[in-house]
Amino acid sequence: ELHFSKGDQKFISGHIPCLGQSPPKDPGAQRRFLVSCGEDFLPAHWRLETAWAEAAEPEDQDALKMIQEAKTAIELLLQDREGYARMQKPFADGKWIQEQTGLDIEEIGPLKEWLF
């Protein structure tokens, strides 16, 4: 029987939407992919995507090429650690949203989640 810690379960379930996805050549899409999936998930993600492409009948060479291109592009993004840190920050914080919309603080959480 296989057991995962609660932390591992949360990590896995939080990344299910990323599975089966590789960002296109668009730099904006690559940045969004990196921020939404997270740096910690990337090695497992690339390994799974590669395994699925290799297991296809016939082997999916287009997918393998796209995975390698995306992997290279994201590695370049990660070399700019300062830029990557900026990508992690939301465009608007709760206080700014409250000032702009007049919403109560309790109503801002879902809006922030949607914006981020």
N, CA, C and O atoms as a DFTB+ gen file, in Angstrom:
464 C
 N C O
     1  1       0.849      -1.180       0.000
     2  2       0.000       0.000       0.000
     3  2       0.891       1.239       0.000
     4  3       1.889       1.298       0.718
     5  1       0.527       2.208      -0.797
     6  2       1.317       3.414      -0.969
     7  2       0.728       4.550      -0.132
     8  3      -0.473       4.816      -0.181
     9  1       1.578       5.202       0.622
    10  2       1.125       6.318       1.460
    11  2       1.938       7.562       1.120
    12  3       3.153       7.496       0.934
    13  1       1.254       8.681       1.044
    14  2       1.902       9.963       0.829
    15  2       1.603      10.869       2.009
    16  3       0.529      10.803       2.607
    17  1       2.569      11.714       2.333
    18  2       2.328      12.693       3.386
    19  2       1.287      13.690       2.886
    20  3       1.037      13.792       1.685
    21  1       0.690      14.419       3.813
    22  2      -0.289      15.442       3.415
    23  2       0.365      16.487       2.512
    24  3      -0.256      16.979       1.570
    25  1       1.608      16.817       2.802
    26  2       2.327      17.777       1.961
    27  2       2.496      17.273       0.543
    28  3       2.305      18.025      -0.413
    29  1       2.858      15.981       0.397
    30  2       3.001      15.392      -0.936
    31  2       1.659      15.324      -1.651
    32  3       1.576      15.587      -2.851
    33  1       0.611      14.972      -0.917
    34  2      -0.719      14.903      -1.522
    35  2      -1.143      16.270      -2.053
    36  3      -1.687      16.377      -3.152
    37  1      -0.890      17.309      -1.266
    38  2      -1.254      18.662      -1.682
    39  2      -0.430      19.077      -2.904
    40  3      -0.952      19.690      -3.836
    41  1       0.850      18.738      -2.888
    42  2       1.731      19.068      -4.008
    43  2       1.228      18.401      -5.283
    44  3       1.132      19.050      -6.325
    45  1       0.908      17.114      -5.209
    46  2       0.455      16.359      -6.381
    47  2      -0.892      16.882      -6.881
    48  3      -1.054      17.163      -8.068
    49  1      -1.850      17.008      -5.969
    50  2      -3.185      17.440      -6.397
    51  2      -3.170      18.876      -6.915
    52  3      -3.982      19.229      -7.771
    53  1      -2.277      19.692      -6.420
    54  2      -2.179      21.071      -6.880
    55  2      -1.606      21.209      -8.271
    56  3      -1.731      22.262      -8.896
    57  1      -0.977      20.151      -8.763
    58  2      -0.334      20.225     -10.073
    59  2      -1.041      19.405     -11.148
    60  3      -0.570      19.343     -12.284
    61  1      -2.150      18.783     -10.809
    62  2      -2.886      17.995     -11.806
    63  2      -3.227      18.820     -13.044
    64  3      -3.121      18.296     -14.153
    65  1      -3.640      20.110     -12.907
    66  2      -3.955      20.881     -14.121
    67  2      -2.750      21.069     -15.053
    68  3      -2.936      21.330     -16.241
    69  1      -1.528      20.943     -14.541
    70  2      -0.334      21.118     -15.372
    71  2      -0.036      19.888     -16.223
    72  3       0.619      19.994     -17.260
    73  1      -0.516      18.718     -15.787
    74  2      -0.205      17.492     -16.504
    75  2      -0.819      17.512     -17.900
    76  3      -1.955      17.947     -18.089
    77  1      -0.064      17.044     -18.851
    78  2      -0.522      17.040     -20.233
    79  2      -0.360      18.391     -20.909
    80  3      -0.819      18.582     -22.035
    81  1       0.286      19.322     -20.236
    82  2       0.477      20.666     -20.777
    83  2       1.960      20.961     -20.925
    84  3       2.750      20.656     -20.032
    85  1       2.327      21.533     -22.013
    86  2       3.657      22.098     -22.207
    87  2       3.440      23.452     -22.851
    88  3       2.651      23.577     -23.787
    89  1       4.132      24.463     -22.359
    90  2       3.875      25.801     -22.890
    91  2       4.347      25.940     -24.327
    92  3       5.367      25.358     -24.699
    93  1       3.627      26.697     -25.140
    94  2       4.065      26.951     -26.523
    95  2       5.289      27.866     -26.535
    96  3       5.812      28.230     -25.482
    97  1       5.732      28.228     -27.714
    98  2       6.946      29.045     -27.852
    99  2       6.773      30.473     -27.348
   100  3       7.760      31.195     -27.202
   101  1       5.564      30.886     -27.084
   102  2       5.277      32.240     -26.630
   103  2       5.922      32.479     -25.260
   104  3       5.617      31.753     -24.313
   105  1       6.816      33.489     -25.128
   106  2       7.480      33.745     -23.846
   107  2       6.504      34.035     -22.704
   108  3       6.752      33.637     -21.565
   109  1       5.402      34.719     -22.996
   110  2       4.406      34.997     -21.955
   111  2       3.782      33.715     -21.437
   112  3       3.590      33.556     -20.231
   113  1       3.466      32.800     -22.341
   114  2       2.891      31.510     -21.941
   115  2       3.903      30.708     -21.125
   116  3       3.532      30.010     -20.181
   117  1       5.162      30.807     -21.485
   118  2       6.196      30.089     -20.737
   119  2       6.334      30.644     -19.320
   120  3       6.486      29.883     -18.365
   121  1       6.282      31.962     -19.185
   122  2       6.343      32.569     -17.843
   123  2       5.135      32.163     -17.015
   124  3       5.273      31.814     -15.843
   125  1       3.942      32.207     -17.620
   126  2       2.731      31.817     -16.884
   127  2       2.801      30.354     -16.460
   128  3       2.418      30.011     -15.341
   129  1       3.283      29.501     -17.340
   130  2       3.423      28.080     -17.021
   131  2       4.377      27.889     -15.844
   132  3       4.082      27.142     -14.912
   133  1       5.515      28.567     -15.895
   134  2       6.513      28.459     -14.835
   135  2       5.941      28.898     -13.498
   136  3       6.134      28.219     -12.489
   137  1       5.244      30.020     -13.477
   138  2       4.692      30.538     -12.228
   139  2       3.549      29.661     -11.725
   140  3       3.452      29.406     -10.525
   141  1       2.684      29.197     -12.625
   142  2       1.532      28.417     -12.168
   143  2       1.920      27.012     -11.722
   144  3       1.360      26.500     -10.753
   145  1       2.857      26.385     -12.406
   146  2       3.260      25.023     -12.020
   147  2       4.349      25.035     -10.956
   148  3       4.397      24.144     -10.109
   149  1       5.204      26.016     -10.991
   150  2       6.249      26.132      -9.984
   151  2       7.519      25.389     -10.356
   152  3       7.493      24.352     -11.019
   153  1       8.606      25.942      -9.915
   154  2       9.933      25.397     -10.220
   155  2      10.123      23.987      -9.661
   156  3      10.767      23.154     -10.299
   157  1       9.574      23.714      -8.487
   158  2       9.750      22.400      -7.851
   159  2       9.109      21.274      -8.641
   160  3       9.566      20.132      -8.586
   161  1       8.059      21.589      -9.370
   162  2       7.315      20.567     -10.101
   163  2       7.936      20.248     -11.463
   164  3       7.655      19.192     -12.028
   165  1       8.762      21.128     -11.992
   166  2       9.245      20.983     -13.361
   167  2       9.976      19.673     -13.650
   168  3       9.672      19.049     -14.666
   169  1      10.922      19.214     -12.822
   170  2      11.593      17.949     -13.156
   171  2      10.611      16.781     -13.303
   172  3      10.734      15.982     -14.232
   173  1       9.661      16.682     -12.411
   174  2       8.667      15.606     -12.502
   175  2       7.785      15.806     -13.726
   176  3       7.440      14.846     -14.415
   177  1       7.426      17.043     -13.992
   178  2       6.567      17.343     -15.143
   179  2       7.241      16.931     -16.452
   180  3       6.646      16.228     -17.268
   181  1       8.487      17.374     -16.647
   182  2       9.182      17.041     -17.892
   183  2       9.356      15.528     -18.027
   184  3       9.247      14.980     -19.124
   185  1       9.624      14.867     -16.918
   186  2       9.802      13.409     -16.949
   187  2       8.503      12.711     -17.382
   188  3       8.528      11.804     -18.214
   189  1       7.376      13.140     -16.812
   190  2       6.086      12.548     -17.179
   191  2       5.714      12.846     -18.629
   192  3       5.298      11.949     -19.362
   193  1       5.860      14.089     -19.038
   194  2       5.507      14.459     -20.411
   195  2       6.360      13.691     -21.425
   196  3       5.854      13.242     -22.454
   197  1       7.643      13.545     -21.132
   198  2       8.542      12.805     -22.014
   199  2       8.148      11.331     -22.077
   200  3       8.118      10.734     -23.153
   201  1       7.847      10.753     -20.918
   202  2       7.447       9.339     -20.879
   203  2       6.177       9.113     -21.701
   204  3       6.083       8.131     -22.437
   205  1       5.195      10.020     -21.578
   206  2       3.951       9.861     -22.346
   207  2       4.217       9.973     -23.849
   208  3       3.665       9.205     -24.637
   209  1       5.062      10.927     -24.245
   210  2       5.361      11.098     -25.670
   211  2       6.122       9.890     -26.221
   212  3       5.881       9.461     -27.350
   213  1       7.033       9.349     -25.427
   214  2       7.803       8.181     -25.863
   215  2       6.948       6.924     -25.907
   216  3       7.205       6.030     -26.713
   217  1       5.934       6.843     -25.052
   218  2       5.074       5.655     -24.993
   219  2       4.006       5.647     -26.080
   220  3       3.376       4.618     -26.325
   221  1       3.800       6.787     -26.732
   222  2       2.780       6.861     -27.783
   223  2       3.174       5.938     -28.938
   224  3       4.355       5.701     -29.190
   225  1       2.176       5.434     -29.618
   226  2       2.402       4.584     -30.796
   227  2       1.919       5.304     -32.037
   228  3       0.708       5.463     -32.187
   229  1       2.761       5.739     -32.914
   230  2       4.215       5.737     -32.808
   231  2       4.686       6.850     -31.867
   232  3       3.912       7.733     -31.498
   233  1       5.948       6.796     -31.491
   234  2       6.511       7.804     -30.589
   235  2       6.224       9.204     -31.140
   236  3       6.422       9.464     -32.326
   237  1       5.761      10.089     -30.276
   238  2       5.335      11.432     -30.688
   239  2       6.548      12.373     -30.745
   240  3       6.883      13.037     -29.764
   241  1       7.187      12.411     -31.898
   242  2       8.382      13.236     -32.077
   243  2       8.077      14.724     -31.963
   244  3       8.899      15.485     -31.453
   245  1       6.902      15.151     -32.434
   246  2       6.529      16.569     -32.317
   247  2       6.419      16.977     -30.858
   248  3       6.894      18.044     -30.468
   249  1       5.794      16.128     -30.052
   250  2       5.659      16.426     -28.617
   251  2       7.023      16.444     -27.946
   252  3       7.292      17.315     -27.119
   253  1       7.887      15.499     -28.287
   254  2       9.229      15.462     -27.695
   255  2      10.012      16.723     -28.037
   256  3      10.722      17.270     -27.193
   257  1       9.880      17.183     -29.281
   258  2      10.563      18.417     -29.691
   259  2      10.005      19.609     -28.923
   260  3      10.771      20.446     -28.446
   261  1       8.669      19.698     -28.795
   262  2       8.051      20.803     -28.077
   263  2       8.455      20.788     -26.596
   264  3       8.698      21.842     -26.009
   265  1       8.525      19.614     -26.004
   266  2       8.935      19.496     -24.598
   267  2      10.360      20.009     -24.439
   268  3      10.645      20.774     -23.517
   269  1      11.261      19.594     -25.333
   270  2      12.655      20.035     -25.236
   271  2      12.776      21.539     -25.419
   272  3      13.536      22.191     -24.702
   273  1      12.031      22.099     -26.375
   274  2      12.059      23.553     -26.595
   275  2      11.536      24.302     -25.375
   276  3      12.124      25.301     -24.958
   277  1      10.442      23.828     -24.805
   278  2       9.873      24.483     -23.619
   279  2      10.821      24.358     -22.437
   280  3      11.014      25.313     -21.684
   281  1      11.404      23.193     -22.278
   282  2      12.346      22.955     -21.174
   283  2      13.537      23.915     -21.279
   284  3      13.955      24.497     -20.278
   285  1      14.074      24.077     -22.474
   286  2      15.210      24.982     -22.691
   287  2      14.807      26.428     -22.410
   288  3      15.544      27.158     -21.748
   289  1      13.649      26.844     -22.907
   290  2      13.188      28.224     -22.700
   291  2      12.980      28.518     -21.224
   292  3      13.345      29.594     -20.750
   293  1      12.401      27.578     -20.495
   294  2      12.137      27.808     -19.073
   295  2      13.433      27.777     -18.269
   296  3      13.567      28.503     -17.284
   297  1      14.378      26.952     -18.676
   298  2      15.689      26.970     -18.011
   299  2      16.342      28.344     -18.159
   300  3      16.982      28.831     -17.228
   301  1      16.181      28.970     -19.331
   302  2      16.711      30.319     -19.532
   303  2      16.008      31.327     -18.624
   304  3      16.650      32.216     -18.064
   305  1      14.683      31.188     -18.477
   306  2      13.943      32.083     -17.567
   307  2      14.457      31.927     -16.138
   308  3      14.579      32.912     -15.410
   309  1      14.754      30.708     -15.742
   310  2      15.193      30.451     -14.372
   311  2      16.608      30.961     -14.097
   312  3      16.987      31.145     -12.940
   313  1      17.381      31.188     -15.141
   314  2      18.728      31.735     -14.936
   315  2      18.661      33.170     -14.415
   316  3      19.571      33.623     -13.721
   317  1      17.588      33.883     -14.749
   318  2      17.388      35.244     -14.248
   319  2      16.622      35.147     -12.932
   320  3      15.402      35.309     -12.909
   321  1      17.330      34.884     -11.843
   322  2      16.698      34.662     -10.544
   323  2      15.920      35.891     -10.072
   324  3      14.856      35.757      -9.468
   325  1      16.440      37.071     -10.343
   326  2      15.752      38.293      -9.930
   327  2      14.437      38.445     -10.697
   328  3      13.410      38.801     -10.118
   329  1      14.478      38.174     -11.995
   330  2      13.270      38.239     -12.806
   331  2      12.253      37.196     -12.376
   332  3      11.053      37.468     -12.337
   333  1      12.738      35.997     -12.050
   334  2      11.838      34.936     -11.599
   335  2      11.168      35.339     -10.286
   336  3       9.981      35.079     -10.093
   337  1      11.913      35.966      -9.391
   338  2      11.333      36.421      -8.122
   339  2      10.233      37.452      -8.380
   340  3       9.204      37.437      -7.705
   341  1      10.440      38.341      -9.346
   342  2       9.408      39.338      -9.696
   343  2       8.161      38.664     -10.255
   344  3       7.044      39.122     -10.012
   345  1       8.348      37.572     -11.008
   346  2       7.204      36.861     -11.588
   347  2       6.303      36.264     -10.516
   348  3       5.116      36.047     -10.757
   349  1       6.844      36.000      -9.354
   350  2       6.088      35.359      -8.283
   351  2       5.116      36.310      -7.595
   352  3       4.201      35.875      -6.896
   353  1       5.318      37.602      -7.797
   354  2       4.490      38.584      -7.103
   355  2       3.237      38.887      -7.915
   356  3       3.306      39.015      -9.138
   357  1       2.087      39.005      -7.241
   358  2       0.859      39.362      -7.963
   359  2       0.931      40.807      -8.450
   360  3       1.675      41.624      -7.908
   361  1       0.152      41.101      -9.468
   362  2       0.118      42.463     -10.005
   363  2      -0.526      43.440      -9.034
   364  3      -0.178      44.621      -9.021
   365  1      -1.456      42.962      -8.227
   366  2      -2.185      43.833      -7.307
   367  2      -2.323      43.127      -5.963
   368  3      -2.630      41.936      -5.911
   369  1      -2.096      43.859      -4.883
   370  2      -2.299      43.259      -3.562
   371  2      -3.701      43.591      -3.058
   372  3      -4.423      44.380      -3.668
   373  1      -4.071      42.984      -1.949
   374  2      -5.421      43.140      -1.411
   375  2      -5.797      44.583      -1.112
   376  3      -6.926      45.001      -1.368
   377  1      -4.857      45.341      -0.573
   378  2      -5.145      46.730      -0.224
   379  2      -5.452      47.544      -1.487
   380  3      -6.394      48.336      -1.495
   381  1      -4.674      47.356      -2.538
   382  2      -4.904      48.087      -3.782
   383  2      -6.258      47.704      -4.373
   384  3      -7.008      48.570      -4.822
   385  1      -6.571      46.408      -4.374
   386  2      -7.860      45.957      -4.908
   387  2      -9.009      46.572      -4.120
   388  3     -10.003      47.007      -4.701
   389  1      -8.873      46.609      -2.793
   390  2      -9.915      47.177      -1.947
   391  2     -10.107      48.664      -2.269
   392  3     -11.238      49.140      -2.364
   393  1      -9.011      49.382      -2.434
   394  2      -9.101      50.811      -2.750
   395  2      -9.757      51.042      -4.120
   396  3     -10.541      51.976      -4.285
   397  1      -9.438      50.200      -5.083
   398  2      -9.947      50.382      -6.441
   399  2     -11.402      49.956      -6.595
   400  3     -12.146      50.548      -7.377
   401  1     -11.808      48.929      -5.850
   402  2     -13.151      48.360      -6.049
   403  2     -14.147      48.740      -4.969
   404  3     -15.357      48.692      -5.192
   405  1     -13.648      49.116      -3.805
   406  2     -14.537      49.405      -2.694
   407  2     -15.100      48.152      -2.038
   408  3     -16.012      48.242      -1.216
   409  1     -14.567      46.984      -2.390
   410  2     -15.043      45.728      -1.801
   411  2     -14.599      45.594      -0.352
   412  3     -13.579      46.149       0.057
   413  1     -15.392      44.839       0.421
   414  2     -14.978      44.498       1.784
   415  2     -13.816      43.517       1.702
   416  3     -13.656      42.800       0.714
   417  1     -13.023      43.502       2.743
   418  2     -11.835      42.649       2.769
   419  2     -12.194      41.166       2.581
   420  3     -11.411      40.418       1.996
   421  1     -13.369      40.731       3.069
   422  2     -13.782      39.322       2.943
   423  2     -14.067      38.944       1.486
   424  3     -13.963      37.774       1.116
   425  1     -14.422      39.923       0.671
   426  2     -14.754      39.660      -0.727
   427  2     -13.528      39.662      -1.638
   428  3     -13.612      39.265      -2.800
   429  1     -12.407      40.104      -1.115
   430  2     -11.222      40.280      -1.944
   431  2     -10.487      38.958      -2.200
   432  3      -9.882      38.795      -3.260
   433  1     -10.526      38.021      -1.263
   434  2      -9.808      36.751      -1.417
   435  2     -10.096      36.047      -2.724
   436  3      -9.160      35.734      -3.459
   437  1     -11.371      35.782      -3.049
   438  2     -11.656      35.126      -4.332
   439  2     -11.219      35.947      -5.544
   440  3     -10.788      35.383      -6.550
   441  1     -11.325      37.271      -5.456
   442  2     -10.913      38.112      -6.554
   443  2      -9.394      38.053      -6.732
   444  3      -8.903      37.977      -7.858
   445  1      -8.655      38.087      -5.627
   446  2      -7.197      37.970      -5.706
   447  2      -6.790      36.639      -6.299
   448  3      -5.879      36.580      -7.125
   449  1      -7.452      35.573      -5.891
   450  2      -7.138      34.246      -6.415
   451  2      -7.364      34.193      -7.924
   452  3      -6.565      33.615      -8.661
   453  1      -8.454      34.797      -8.371
   454  2      -8.761      34.819      -9.797
   455  2      -7.712      35.642     -10.553
   456  3      -7.273      35.240     -11.631
   457  1      -7.307      36.790      -9.997
   458  2      -6.323      37.628     -10.666
   459  2      -4.961      36.964     -10.725
   460  3      -4.253      37.076     -11.725
   461  1      -4.589      36.263      -9.642
   462  2      -3.261      35.663      -9.593
   463  2      -3.213      34.447     -10.488
   464  3      -2.174      33.795     -10.588
